[in-house]
Short mmCIF file of C-alpha atoms in Angstrom, two decimals:
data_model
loop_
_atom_site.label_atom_id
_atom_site.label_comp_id
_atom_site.label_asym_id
_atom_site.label_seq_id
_atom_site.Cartn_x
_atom_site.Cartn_y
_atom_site.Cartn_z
CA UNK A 1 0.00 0.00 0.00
CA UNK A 2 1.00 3.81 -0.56
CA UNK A 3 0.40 6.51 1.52
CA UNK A 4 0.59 10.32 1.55
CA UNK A 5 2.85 11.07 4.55
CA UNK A 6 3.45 14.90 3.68
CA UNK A 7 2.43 18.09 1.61
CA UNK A 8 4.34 20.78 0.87
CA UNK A 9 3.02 24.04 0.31
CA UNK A 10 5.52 26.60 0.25
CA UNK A 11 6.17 27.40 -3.34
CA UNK A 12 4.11 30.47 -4.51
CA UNK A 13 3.49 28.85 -7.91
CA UNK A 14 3.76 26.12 -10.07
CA UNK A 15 6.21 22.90 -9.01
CA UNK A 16 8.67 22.21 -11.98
CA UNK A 17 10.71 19.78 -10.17
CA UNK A 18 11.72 17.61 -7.50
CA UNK A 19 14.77 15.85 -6.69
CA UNK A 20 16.00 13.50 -4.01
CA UNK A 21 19.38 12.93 -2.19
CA UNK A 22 19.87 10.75 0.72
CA UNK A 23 19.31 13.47 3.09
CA UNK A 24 17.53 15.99 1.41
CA UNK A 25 14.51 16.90 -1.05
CA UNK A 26 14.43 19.65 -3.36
CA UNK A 27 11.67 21.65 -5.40
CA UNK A 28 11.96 24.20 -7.37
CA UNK A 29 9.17 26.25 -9.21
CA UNK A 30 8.19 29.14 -11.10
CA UNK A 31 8.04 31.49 -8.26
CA UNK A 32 12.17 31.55 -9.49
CA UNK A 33 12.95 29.72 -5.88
CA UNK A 34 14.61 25.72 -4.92
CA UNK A 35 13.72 25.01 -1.40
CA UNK A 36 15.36 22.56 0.38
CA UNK A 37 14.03 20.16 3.04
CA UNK A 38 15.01 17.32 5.68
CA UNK A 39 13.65 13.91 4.96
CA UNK A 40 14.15 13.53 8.82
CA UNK A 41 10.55 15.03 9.87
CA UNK A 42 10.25 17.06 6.05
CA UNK A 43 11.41 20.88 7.76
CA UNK A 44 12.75 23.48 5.51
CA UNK A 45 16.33 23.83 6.34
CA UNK A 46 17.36 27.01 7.40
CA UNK A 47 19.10 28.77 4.10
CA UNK A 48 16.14 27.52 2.32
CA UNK A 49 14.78 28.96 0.11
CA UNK A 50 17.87 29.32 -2.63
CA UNK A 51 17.29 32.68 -3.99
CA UNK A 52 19.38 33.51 -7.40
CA UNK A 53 17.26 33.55 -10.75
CA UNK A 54 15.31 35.86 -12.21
CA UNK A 55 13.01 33.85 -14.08
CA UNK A 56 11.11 30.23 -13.67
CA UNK A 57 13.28 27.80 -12.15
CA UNK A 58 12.51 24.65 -14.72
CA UNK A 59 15.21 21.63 -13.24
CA UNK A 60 17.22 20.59 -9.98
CA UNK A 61 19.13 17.92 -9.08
CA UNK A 62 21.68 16.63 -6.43
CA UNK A 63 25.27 15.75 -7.12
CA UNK A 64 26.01 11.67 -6.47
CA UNK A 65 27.32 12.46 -2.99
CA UNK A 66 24.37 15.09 -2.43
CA UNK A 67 26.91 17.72 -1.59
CA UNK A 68 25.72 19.99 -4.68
CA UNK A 69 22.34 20.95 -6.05
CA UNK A 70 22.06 22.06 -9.55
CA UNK A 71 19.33 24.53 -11.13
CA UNK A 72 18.52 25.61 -14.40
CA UNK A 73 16.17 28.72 -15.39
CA UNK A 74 14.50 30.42 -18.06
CA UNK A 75 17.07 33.22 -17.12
CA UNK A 76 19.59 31.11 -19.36
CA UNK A 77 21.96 29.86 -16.38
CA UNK A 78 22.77 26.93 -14.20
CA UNK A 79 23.48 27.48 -10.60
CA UNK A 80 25.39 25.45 -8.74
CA UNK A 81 24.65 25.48 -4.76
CA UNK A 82 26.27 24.02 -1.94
CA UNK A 83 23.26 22.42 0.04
CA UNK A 84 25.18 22.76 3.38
CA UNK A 85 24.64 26.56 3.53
CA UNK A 86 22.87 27.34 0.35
CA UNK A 87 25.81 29.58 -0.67
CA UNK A 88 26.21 29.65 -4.54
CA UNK A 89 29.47 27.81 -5.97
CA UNK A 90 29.43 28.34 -9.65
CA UNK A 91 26.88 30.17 -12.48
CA UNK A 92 26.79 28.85 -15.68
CA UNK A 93 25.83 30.99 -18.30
CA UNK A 94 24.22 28.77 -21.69
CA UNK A 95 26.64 29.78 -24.70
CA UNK A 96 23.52 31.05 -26.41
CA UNK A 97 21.72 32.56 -23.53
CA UNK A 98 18.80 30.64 -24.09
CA UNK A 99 16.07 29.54 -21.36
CA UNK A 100 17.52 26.26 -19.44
CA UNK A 101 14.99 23.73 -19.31
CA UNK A 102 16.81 20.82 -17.98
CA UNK A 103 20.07 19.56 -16.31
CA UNK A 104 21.86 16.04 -14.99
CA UNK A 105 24.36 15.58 -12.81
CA UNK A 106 26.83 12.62 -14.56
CA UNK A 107 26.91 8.97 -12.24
CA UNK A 108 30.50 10.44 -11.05
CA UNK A 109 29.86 14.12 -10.20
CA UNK A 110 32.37 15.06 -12.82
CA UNK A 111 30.39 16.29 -15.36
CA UNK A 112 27.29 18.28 -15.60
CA UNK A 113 24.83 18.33 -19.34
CA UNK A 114 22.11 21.41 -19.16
CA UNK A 115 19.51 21.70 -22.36
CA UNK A 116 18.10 24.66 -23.40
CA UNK A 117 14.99 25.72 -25.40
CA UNK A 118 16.89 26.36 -28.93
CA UNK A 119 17.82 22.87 -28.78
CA UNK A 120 21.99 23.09 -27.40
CA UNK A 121 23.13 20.89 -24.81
CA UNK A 122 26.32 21.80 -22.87
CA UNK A 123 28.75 19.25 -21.31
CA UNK A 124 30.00 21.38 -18.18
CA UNK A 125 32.78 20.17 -16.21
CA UNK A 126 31.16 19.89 -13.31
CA UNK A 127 34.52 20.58 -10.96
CA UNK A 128 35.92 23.72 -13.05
CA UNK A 129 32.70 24.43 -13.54
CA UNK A 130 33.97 25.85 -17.27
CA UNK A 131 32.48 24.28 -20.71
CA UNK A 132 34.02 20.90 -21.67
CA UNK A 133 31.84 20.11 -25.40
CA UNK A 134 28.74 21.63 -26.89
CA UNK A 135 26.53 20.34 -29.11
CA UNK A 136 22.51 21.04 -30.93
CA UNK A 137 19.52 18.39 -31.78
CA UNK A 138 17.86 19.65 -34.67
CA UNK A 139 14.85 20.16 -34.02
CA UNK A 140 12.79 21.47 -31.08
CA UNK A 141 13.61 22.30 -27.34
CA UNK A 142 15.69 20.37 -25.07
CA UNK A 143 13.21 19.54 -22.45
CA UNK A 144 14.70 15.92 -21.18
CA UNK A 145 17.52 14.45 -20.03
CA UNK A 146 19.03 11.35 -18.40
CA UNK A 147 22.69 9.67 -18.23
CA UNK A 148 23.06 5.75 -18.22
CA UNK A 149 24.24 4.43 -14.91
CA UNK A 150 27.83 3.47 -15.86
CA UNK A 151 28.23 7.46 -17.35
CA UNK A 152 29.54 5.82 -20.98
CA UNK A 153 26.60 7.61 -22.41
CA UNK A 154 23.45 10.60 -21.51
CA UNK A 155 20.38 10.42 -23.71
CA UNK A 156 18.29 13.83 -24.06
CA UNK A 157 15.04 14.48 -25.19
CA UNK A 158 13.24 17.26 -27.30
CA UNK A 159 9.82 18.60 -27.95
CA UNK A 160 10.08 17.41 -31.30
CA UNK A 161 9.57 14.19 -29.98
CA UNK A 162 13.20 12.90 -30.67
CA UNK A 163 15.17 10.83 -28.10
CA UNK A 164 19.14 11.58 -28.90
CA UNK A 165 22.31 9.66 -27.77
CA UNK A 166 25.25 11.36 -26.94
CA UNK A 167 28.98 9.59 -25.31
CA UNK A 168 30.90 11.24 -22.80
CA UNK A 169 32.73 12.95 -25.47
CA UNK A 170 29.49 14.33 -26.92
CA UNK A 171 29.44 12.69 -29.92
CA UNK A 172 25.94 11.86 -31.34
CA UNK A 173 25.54 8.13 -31.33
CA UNK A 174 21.88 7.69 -32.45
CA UNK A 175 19.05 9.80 -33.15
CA UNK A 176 15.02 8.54 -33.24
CA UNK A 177 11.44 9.72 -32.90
CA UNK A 178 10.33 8.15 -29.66
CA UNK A 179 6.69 10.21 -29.39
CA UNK A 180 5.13 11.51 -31.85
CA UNK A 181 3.72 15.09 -30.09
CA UNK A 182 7.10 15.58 -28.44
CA UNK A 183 8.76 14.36 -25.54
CA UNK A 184 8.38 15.83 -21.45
CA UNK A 185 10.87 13.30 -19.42
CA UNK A 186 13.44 10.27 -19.62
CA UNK A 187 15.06 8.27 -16.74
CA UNK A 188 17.40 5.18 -17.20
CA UNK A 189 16.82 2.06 -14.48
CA UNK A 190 20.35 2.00 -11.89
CA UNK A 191 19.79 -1.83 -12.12
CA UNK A 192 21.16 -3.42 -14.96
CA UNK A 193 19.47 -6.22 -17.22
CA UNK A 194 21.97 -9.38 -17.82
CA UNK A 195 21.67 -11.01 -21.20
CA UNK A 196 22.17 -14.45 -19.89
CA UNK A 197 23.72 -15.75 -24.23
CA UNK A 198 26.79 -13.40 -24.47
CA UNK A 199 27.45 -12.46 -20.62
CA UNK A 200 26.52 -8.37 -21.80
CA UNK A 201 25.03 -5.64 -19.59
CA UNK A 202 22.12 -3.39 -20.34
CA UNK A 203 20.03 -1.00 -19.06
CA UNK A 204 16.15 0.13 -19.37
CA UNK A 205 15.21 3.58 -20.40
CA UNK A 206 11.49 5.08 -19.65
CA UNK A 207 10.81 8.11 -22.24
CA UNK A 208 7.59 9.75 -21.62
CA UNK A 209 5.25 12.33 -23.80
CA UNK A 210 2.60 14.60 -25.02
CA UNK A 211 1.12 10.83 -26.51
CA UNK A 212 -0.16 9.84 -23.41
CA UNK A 213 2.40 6.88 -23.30
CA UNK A 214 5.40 5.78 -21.08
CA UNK A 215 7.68 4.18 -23.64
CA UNK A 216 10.45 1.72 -21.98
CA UNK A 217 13.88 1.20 -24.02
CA UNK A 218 16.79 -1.22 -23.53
CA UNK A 219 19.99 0.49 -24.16
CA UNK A 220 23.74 -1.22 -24.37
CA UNK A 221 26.72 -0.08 -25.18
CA UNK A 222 30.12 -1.56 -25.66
CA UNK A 223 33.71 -0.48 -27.25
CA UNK A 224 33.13 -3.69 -29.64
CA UNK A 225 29.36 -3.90 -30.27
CA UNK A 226 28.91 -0.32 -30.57
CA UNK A 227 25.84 1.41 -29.29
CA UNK A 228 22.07 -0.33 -29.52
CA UNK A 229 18.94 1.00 -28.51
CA UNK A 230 15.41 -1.02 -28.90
CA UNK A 231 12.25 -0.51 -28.19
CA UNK A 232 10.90 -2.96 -25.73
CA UNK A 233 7.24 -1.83 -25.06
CA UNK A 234 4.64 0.90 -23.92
CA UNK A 235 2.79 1.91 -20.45
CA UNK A 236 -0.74 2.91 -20.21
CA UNK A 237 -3.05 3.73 -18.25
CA UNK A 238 -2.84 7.77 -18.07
CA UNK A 239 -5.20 9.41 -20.36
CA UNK A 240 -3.81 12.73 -20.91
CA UNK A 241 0.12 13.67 -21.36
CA UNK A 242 2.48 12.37 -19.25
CA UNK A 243 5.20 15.03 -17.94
CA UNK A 244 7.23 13.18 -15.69
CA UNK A 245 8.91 9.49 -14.95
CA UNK A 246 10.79 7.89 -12.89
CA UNK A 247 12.98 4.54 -11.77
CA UNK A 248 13.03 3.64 -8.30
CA UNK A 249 16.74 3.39 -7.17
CA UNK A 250 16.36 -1.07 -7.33
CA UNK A 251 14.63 -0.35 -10.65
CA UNK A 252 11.29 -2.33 -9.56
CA UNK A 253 9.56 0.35 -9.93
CA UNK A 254 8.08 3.50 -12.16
CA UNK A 255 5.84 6.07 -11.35
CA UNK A 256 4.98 8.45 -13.35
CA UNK A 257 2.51 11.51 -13.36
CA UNK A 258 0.42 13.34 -15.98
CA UNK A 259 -1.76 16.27 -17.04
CA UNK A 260 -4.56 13.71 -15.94
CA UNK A 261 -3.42 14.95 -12.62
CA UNK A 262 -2.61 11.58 -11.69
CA UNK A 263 0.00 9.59 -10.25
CA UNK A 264 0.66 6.35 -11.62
CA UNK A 265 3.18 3.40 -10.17
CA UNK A 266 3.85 0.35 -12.01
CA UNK A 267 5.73 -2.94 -11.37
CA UNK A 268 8.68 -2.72 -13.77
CA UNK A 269 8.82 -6.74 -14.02
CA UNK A 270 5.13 -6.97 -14.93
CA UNK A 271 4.57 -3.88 -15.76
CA UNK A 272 1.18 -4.06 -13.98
CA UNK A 273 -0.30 -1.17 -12.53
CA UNK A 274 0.24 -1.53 -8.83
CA UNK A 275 -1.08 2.55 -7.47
CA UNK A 276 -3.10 4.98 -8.96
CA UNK A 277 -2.97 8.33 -7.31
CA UNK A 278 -5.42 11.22 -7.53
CA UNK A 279 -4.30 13.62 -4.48
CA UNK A 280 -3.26 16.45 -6.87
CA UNK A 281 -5.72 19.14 -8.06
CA UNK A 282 -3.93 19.82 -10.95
CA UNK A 283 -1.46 18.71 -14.05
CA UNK A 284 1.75 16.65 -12.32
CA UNK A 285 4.64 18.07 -13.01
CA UNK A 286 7.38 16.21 -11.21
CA UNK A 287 8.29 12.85 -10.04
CA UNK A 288 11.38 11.61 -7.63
CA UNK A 289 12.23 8.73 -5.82
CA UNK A 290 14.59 8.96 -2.43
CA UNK A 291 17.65 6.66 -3.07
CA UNK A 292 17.67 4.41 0.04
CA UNK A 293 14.15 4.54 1.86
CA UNK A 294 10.65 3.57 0.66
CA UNK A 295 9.81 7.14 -0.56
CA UNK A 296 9.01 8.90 -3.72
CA UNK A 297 7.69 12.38 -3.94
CA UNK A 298 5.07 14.27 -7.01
CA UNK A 299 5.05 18.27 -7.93
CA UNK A 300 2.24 19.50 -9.38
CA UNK A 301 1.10 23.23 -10.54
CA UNK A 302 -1.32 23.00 -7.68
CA UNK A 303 1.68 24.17 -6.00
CA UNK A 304 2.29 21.56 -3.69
CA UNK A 305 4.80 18.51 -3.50
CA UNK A 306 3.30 15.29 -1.93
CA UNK A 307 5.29 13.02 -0.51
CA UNK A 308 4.41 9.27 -0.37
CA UNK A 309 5.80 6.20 1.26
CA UNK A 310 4.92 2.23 1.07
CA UNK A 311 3.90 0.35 3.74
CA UNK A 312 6.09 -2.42 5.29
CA UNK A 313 7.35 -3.96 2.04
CA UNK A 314 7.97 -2.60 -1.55
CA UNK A 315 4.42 -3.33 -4.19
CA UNK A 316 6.80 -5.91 -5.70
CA UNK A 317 7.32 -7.99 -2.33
CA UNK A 318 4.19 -7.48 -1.06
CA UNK A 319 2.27 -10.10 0.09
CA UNK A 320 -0.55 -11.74 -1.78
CA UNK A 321 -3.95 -10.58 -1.88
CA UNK A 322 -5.11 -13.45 0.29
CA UNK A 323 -2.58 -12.57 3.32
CA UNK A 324 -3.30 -9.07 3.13
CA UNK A 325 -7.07 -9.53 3.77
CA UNK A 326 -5.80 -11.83 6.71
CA UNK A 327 -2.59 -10.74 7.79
CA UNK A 328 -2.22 -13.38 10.76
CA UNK A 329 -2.52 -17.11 9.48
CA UNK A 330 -3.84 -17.96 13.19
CA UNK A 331 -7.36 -15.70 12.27
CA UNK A 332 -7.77 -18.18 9.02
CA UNK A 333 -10.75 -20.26 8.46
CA UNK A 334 -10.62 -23.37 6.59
CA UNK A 335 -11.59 -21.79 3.20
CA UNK A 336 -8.77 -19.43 3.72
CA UNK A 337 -6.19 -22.34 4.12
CA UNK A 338 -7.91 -23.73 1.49
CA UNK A 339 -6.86 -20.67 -0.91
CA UNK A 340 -3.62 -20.50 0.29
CA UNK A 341 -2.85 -24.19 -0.37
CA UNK A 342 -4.40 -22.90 -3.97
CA UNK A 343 -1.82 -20.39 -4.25
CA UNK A 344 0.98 -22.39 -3.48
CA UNK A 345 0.43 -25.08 -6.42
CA UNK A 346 -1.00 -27.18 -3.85
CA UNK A 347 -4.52 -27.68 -4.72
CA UNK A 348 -4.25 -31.54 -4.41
CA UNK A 349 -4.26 -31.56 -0.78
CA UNK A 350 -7.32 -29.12 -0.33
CA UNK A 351 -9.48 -31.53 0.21
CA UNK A 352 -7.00 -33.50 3.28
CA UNK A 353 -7.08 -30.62 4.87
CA UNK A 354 -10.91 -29.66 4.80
CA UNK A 355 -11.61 -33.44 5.77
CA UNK A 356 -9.26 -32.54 8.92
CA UNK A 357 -11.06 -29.30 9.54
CA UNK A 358 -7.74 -27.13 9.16
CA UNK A 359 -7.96 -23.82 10.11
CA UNK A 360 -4.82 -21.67 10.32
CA UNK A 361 -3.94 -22.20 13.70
CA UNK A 362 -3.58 -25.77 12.98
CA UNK A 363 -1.67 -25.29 9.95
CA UNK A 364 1.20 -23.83 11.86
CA UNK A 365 1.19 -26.34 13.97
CA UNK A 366 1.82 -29.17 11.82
CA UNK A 367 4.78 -30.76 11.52
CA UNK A 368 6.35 -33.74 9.61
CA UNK A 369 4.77 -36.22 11.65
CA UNK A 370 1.30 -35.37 11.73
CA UNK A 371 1.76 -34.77 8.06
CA UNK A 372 2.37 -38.61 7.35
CA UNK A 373 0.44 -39.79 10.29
CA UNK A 374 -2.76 -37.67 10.70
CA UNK A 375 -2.98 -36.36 7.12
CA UNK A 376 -1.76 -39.05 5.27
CA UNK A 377 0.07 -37.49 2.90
CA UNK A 378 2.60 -40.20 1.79
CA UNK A 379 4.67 -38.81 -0.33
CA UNK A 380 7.77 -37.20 1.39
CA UNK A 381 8.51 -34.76 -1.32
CA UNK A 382 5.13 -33.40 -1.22
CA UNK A 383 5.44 -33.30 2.86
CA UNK A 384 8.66 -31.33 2.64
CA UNK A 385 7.72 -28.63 0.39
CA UNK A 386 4.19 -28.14 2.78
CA UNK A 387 6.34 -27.98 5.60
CA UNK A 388 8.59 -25.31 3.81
CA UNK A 389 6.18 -23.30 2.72
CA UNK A 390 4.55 -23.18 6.52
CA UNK A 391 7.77 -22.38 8.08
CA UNK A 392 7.62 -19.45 5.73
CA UNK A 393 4.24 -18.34 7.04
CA UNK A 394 5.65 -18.90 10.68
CA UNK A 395 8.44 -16.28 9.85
CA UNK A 396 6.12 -13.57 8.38
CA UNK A 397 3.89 -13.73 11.62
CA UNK A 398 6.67 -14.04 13.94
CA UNK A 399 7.59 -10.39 12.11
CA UNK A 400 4.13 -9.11 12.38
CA UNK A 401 3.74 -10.34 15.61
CA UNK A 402 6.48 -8.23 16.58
CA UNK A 403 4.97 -5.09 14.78
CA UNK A 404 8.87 -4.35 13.31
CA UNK A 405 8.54 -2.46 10.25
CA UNK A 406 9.71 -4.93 7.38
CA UNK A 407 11.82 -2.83 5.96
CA UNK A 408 13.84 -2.32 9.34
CA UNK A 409 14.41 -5.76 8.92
CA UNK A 410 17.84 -7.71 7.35
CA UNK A 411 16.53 -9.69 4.55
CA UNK A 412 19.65 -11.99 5.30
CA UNK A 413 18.91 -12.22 8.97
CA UNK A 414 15.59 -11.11 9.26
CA UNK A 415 16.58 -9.63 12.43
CA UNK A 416 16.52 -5.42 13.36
CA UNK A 417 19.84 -3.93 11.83
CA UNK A 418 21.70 -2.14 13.74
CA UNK A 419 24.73 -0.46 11.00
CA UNK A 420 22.37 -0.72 7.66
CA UNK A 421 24.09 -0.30 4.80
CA UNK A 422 23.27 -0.08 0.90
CA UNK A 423 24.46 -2.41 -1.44
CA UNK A 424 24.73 -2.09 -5.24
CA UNK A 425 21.61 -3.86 -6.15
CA UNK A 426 19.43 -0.66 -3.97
CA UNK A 427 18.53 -2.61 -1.22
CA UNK A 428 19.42 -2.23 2.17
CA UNK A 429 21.54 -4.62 4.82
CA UNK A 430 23.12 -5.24 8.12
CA UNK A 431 26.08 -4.20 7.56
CA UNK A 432 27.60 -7.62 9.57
CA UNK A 433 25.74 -9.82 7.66
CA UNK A 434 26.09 -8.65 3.88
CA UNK A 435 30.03 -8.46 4.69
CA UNK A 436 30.01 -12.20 5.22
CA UNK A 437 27.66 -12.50 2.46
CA UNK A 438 30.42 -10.77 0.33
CA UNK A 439 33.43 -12.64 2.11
CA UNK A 440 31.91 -15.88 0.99
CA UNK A 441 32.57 -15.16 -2.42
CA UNK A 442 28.77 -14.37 -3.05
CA UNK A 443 28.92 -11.48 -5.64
CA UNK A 444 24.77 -12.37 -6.24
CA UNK A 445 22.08 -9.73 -4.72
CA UNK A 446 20.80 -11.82 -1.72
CA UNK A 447 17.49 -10.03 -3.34
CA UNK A 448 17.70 -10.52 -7.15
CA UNK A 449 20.46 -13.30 -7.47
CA UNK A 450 21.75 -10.98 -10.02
CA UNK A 451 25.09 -10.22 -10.24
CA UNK A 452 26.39 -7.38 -8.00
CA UNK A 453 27.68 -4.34 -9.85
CA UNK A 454 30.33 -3.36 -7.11
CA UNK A 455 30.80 -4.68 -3.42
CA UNK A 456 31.10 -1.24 -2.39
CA UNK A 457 28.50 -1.17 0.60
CA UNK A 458 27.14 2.45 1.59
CA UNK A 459 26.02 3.56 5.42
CA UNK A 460 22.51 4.16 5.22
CA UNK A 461 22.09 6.76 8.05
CA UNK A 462 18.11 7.94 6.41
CA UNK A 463 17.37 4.28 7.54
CA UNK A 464 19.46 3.94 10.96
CA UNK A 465 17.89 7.05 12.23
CA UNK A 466 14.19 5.76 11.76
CA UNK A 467 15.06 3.00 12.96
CA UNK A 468 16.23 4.76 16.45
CA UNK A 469 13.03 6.78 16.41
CA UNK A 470 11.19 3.76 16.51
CA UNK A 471 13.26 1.96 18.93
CA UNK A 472 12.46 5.45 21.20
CA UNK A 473 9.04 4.99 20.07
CA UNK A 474 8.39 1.32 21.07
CA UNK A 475 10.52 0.82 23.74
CA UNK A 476 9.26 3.10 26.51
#
């Protein structure tokens, strides 16, 4: 389930954009202002709001480490802020002076693209802060960008309706119409997708338009196969342009949000429609996922920025249908034991049970013997896997029981962490425990089983302090 946890209303006009870092969200808006707030308890921080253009603020974004926020305006420059003390570090002026519409931090902080309405892009070095490569799309106004997670390449898009591919050294690499009335927003997947034939990497790109359609892309690139990019299918379910999309940091998810004034998330694996969302009074603007907690947040030119969260688990873990109308197996009747035993491929055995009278209290408290004994089930494979698939309902009540958050939870342990930390597949572990994980030559996402991009594992300090404000919460 999805919540709203938080509106903010402090912009004095339209949202244009919102952006996540670990610690902090930003808006910005076409009052000319960012703001910038805690995602401790959501307070404005105190040199907020950033005050520098003199026209609509159209982009922002953090740096990687979150240390600098970037901002783009019709006034034709791109700010660079430190978010410590909201003092500016660099302005960058667009060659041609034209409005900015959009700008991307690169995966490594070292480079910096903005877009502007005549259609340039500018690669900025993002620590000189001086221009590194220029380039134009033909047509239209640069209104999207997005760089790949390994930074070989960025893709932009224009209002033309054309989705461009550029390398780090701005070269052009491909050039096709993705929407047909012009494009609003693109965002590449972190996660990559393993072609399991030749051992290659790739990633997913979600283009969105004035068509009404979320359009998702796979994209590769290699110094021997060259550059690739293929259409892999479309997203409905908004009736009216969509002007914003986003990945959620383990790429499970997109949400996306749309003159419709809806909010839309899907399951990227399915690509099932698991929320709509119709809090916002008008068009939305601006989507953002935070990086390492179970939040995303929506701007809209109602002015506001709503911030959501998920309950417990992700959409995509979330329990069936079944368990979430009875959460604790010990309240089922017989019917309901009867549909679980469905769900499991188990629908042999319905009628054992029901001739037993088996109600969920008595199905976790079977065990091998009564299994052969009482039930009569002979066959000892078909015994095991009942008895595995109970234990696993006796470990999801023993966590509700508890009322733990599941998502304060190790999934290696499935115990409280105490020094969480983020791994490369966007999930989060105790620290301990994914160490050993790693020691024992396991480079597989205890999650995904795919292969881990980097061992690298990240403190996740968002997560450890909600998890001390419930400990002070629960353990008066």
């Amino acid at each position: 389930m999805v919540k709203l946890i938080h509106t903010l209303a402090d912009h004095g006009d339209d949202v244009n954009c919102c952006a996540f870092s670990s610690s902090l969200l930003a808006t910005c808006s076409l009052d000319k202002t960012i703001r910038l707030y805690s995602l401790s308890d959501f307070t404005e921080l105190p040199h907020s709001p950033l005050k520098f253009h003199t026209y609509a603020v159209h982009c922002c974004c953090f740096s990687p480490s979150g240390h600098v926020l970037a901002s783009c305006s019709t006034d034709g420059t791109t700010v660079l802020w430190n978010t410590h003390n909201g003092e500016t570090l660099a302005v960058m002026e667009q060659p041609t002076g034209s409005p900015v519409r959009v700008c991307r931090f690169s995966p490594d902080s070292t480079c910096l693209v903005s877009g502007a309405a005549d259609g340039t892009v500018v690669l900025w070095n993002a620590q000189t802060y001086k221009l590194y490569r220029c380039g134009s799309v033909k047509d239209g106004s640069l209104v999207a960008c997005a760089f790949s997670p390994n930074g070989n390449l960025f893709v932009t898009g224009s209002s033309c309706g054309d989705l461009t591919v550029w390398d780090d050294k701005m070269r052009c690499l491909h050039s096709e119409k993705a929407h047909d009335l012009g494009i609003t927003c693109c965002d590449f997947s972190s996660q990559p997708v393993s072609d399991g034939e030749q051992g290659l990497q790739f990633f997913r790109l979600a283009s969105c338009g004035q068509d009404c359609q979320i359009k998702i892309w796979v994209v590769s690139f290699t110094h021997i196969l060259g550059f690739e990019l293929k259409y892999k299918s479309t997203l409905n379910g908004h009736c009216a342009p969509v002007l914003a999309c986003a990945f959620s940091h383990n790429g499970q998810m997109l949400v996306s949000g749309s003159v419709d004034k809806s909010v839309i998330v899907y399951d990227t694996n399915t690509e099932n429609i698991l929320h709509t969302l119709t809090q916002h009074t008008r068009y939305v603007t601006s989507c953002a996922f935070a990086p390492n907690t179970l939040l995303f947040a929506t701007g809209s030119m109602d002015k506001t920025v709503n911030i959501w969260q998920f309950d417990l688990e992700t959409p995509c873990q979330a329990r069936s249908t079944e368990d979430q109308a009875k959460q604790f197996t010990e309240d089922w009747s017989e019917d309901d034991v009867s549909m679980w035993l469905c769900a499991q491929g188990l629908s042999d055995l319905v009628g054992i049970f029901k001739m037993n009278n088996i109600d969920g209290r008595e199905l976790l408290n079977l065990t091998k013997e009564s299994l052969a004994d009482d039930l009569k089930i002979e066959s000892l494979g078909l015994r095991s896997k009942v008895l595995r698939k109970i234990e696993e309902l006796r470990t999801k009540v023993k966590t509700l029981s508890s009322g733990i958050p599941d998502e304060f939870l190790c999934p290696i342990t499935r115990e409280l962490m105490k020094d969480p930390v983020i791994a490369s597949d966007g999930y989060s572990y105790e620290k301990e425990a994914m160490e050993n994980w790693i020691t024992k030559k396991k480079r597989t996402s205890p999650m995904t089983n795919l292969i881990l991009p980097s061992m690298v594992l990240t403190p996740n300090r968002t997560l450890k302090m909600a998890i001390s404000r419930w400990l002070e919460t629960h353990q008066k």
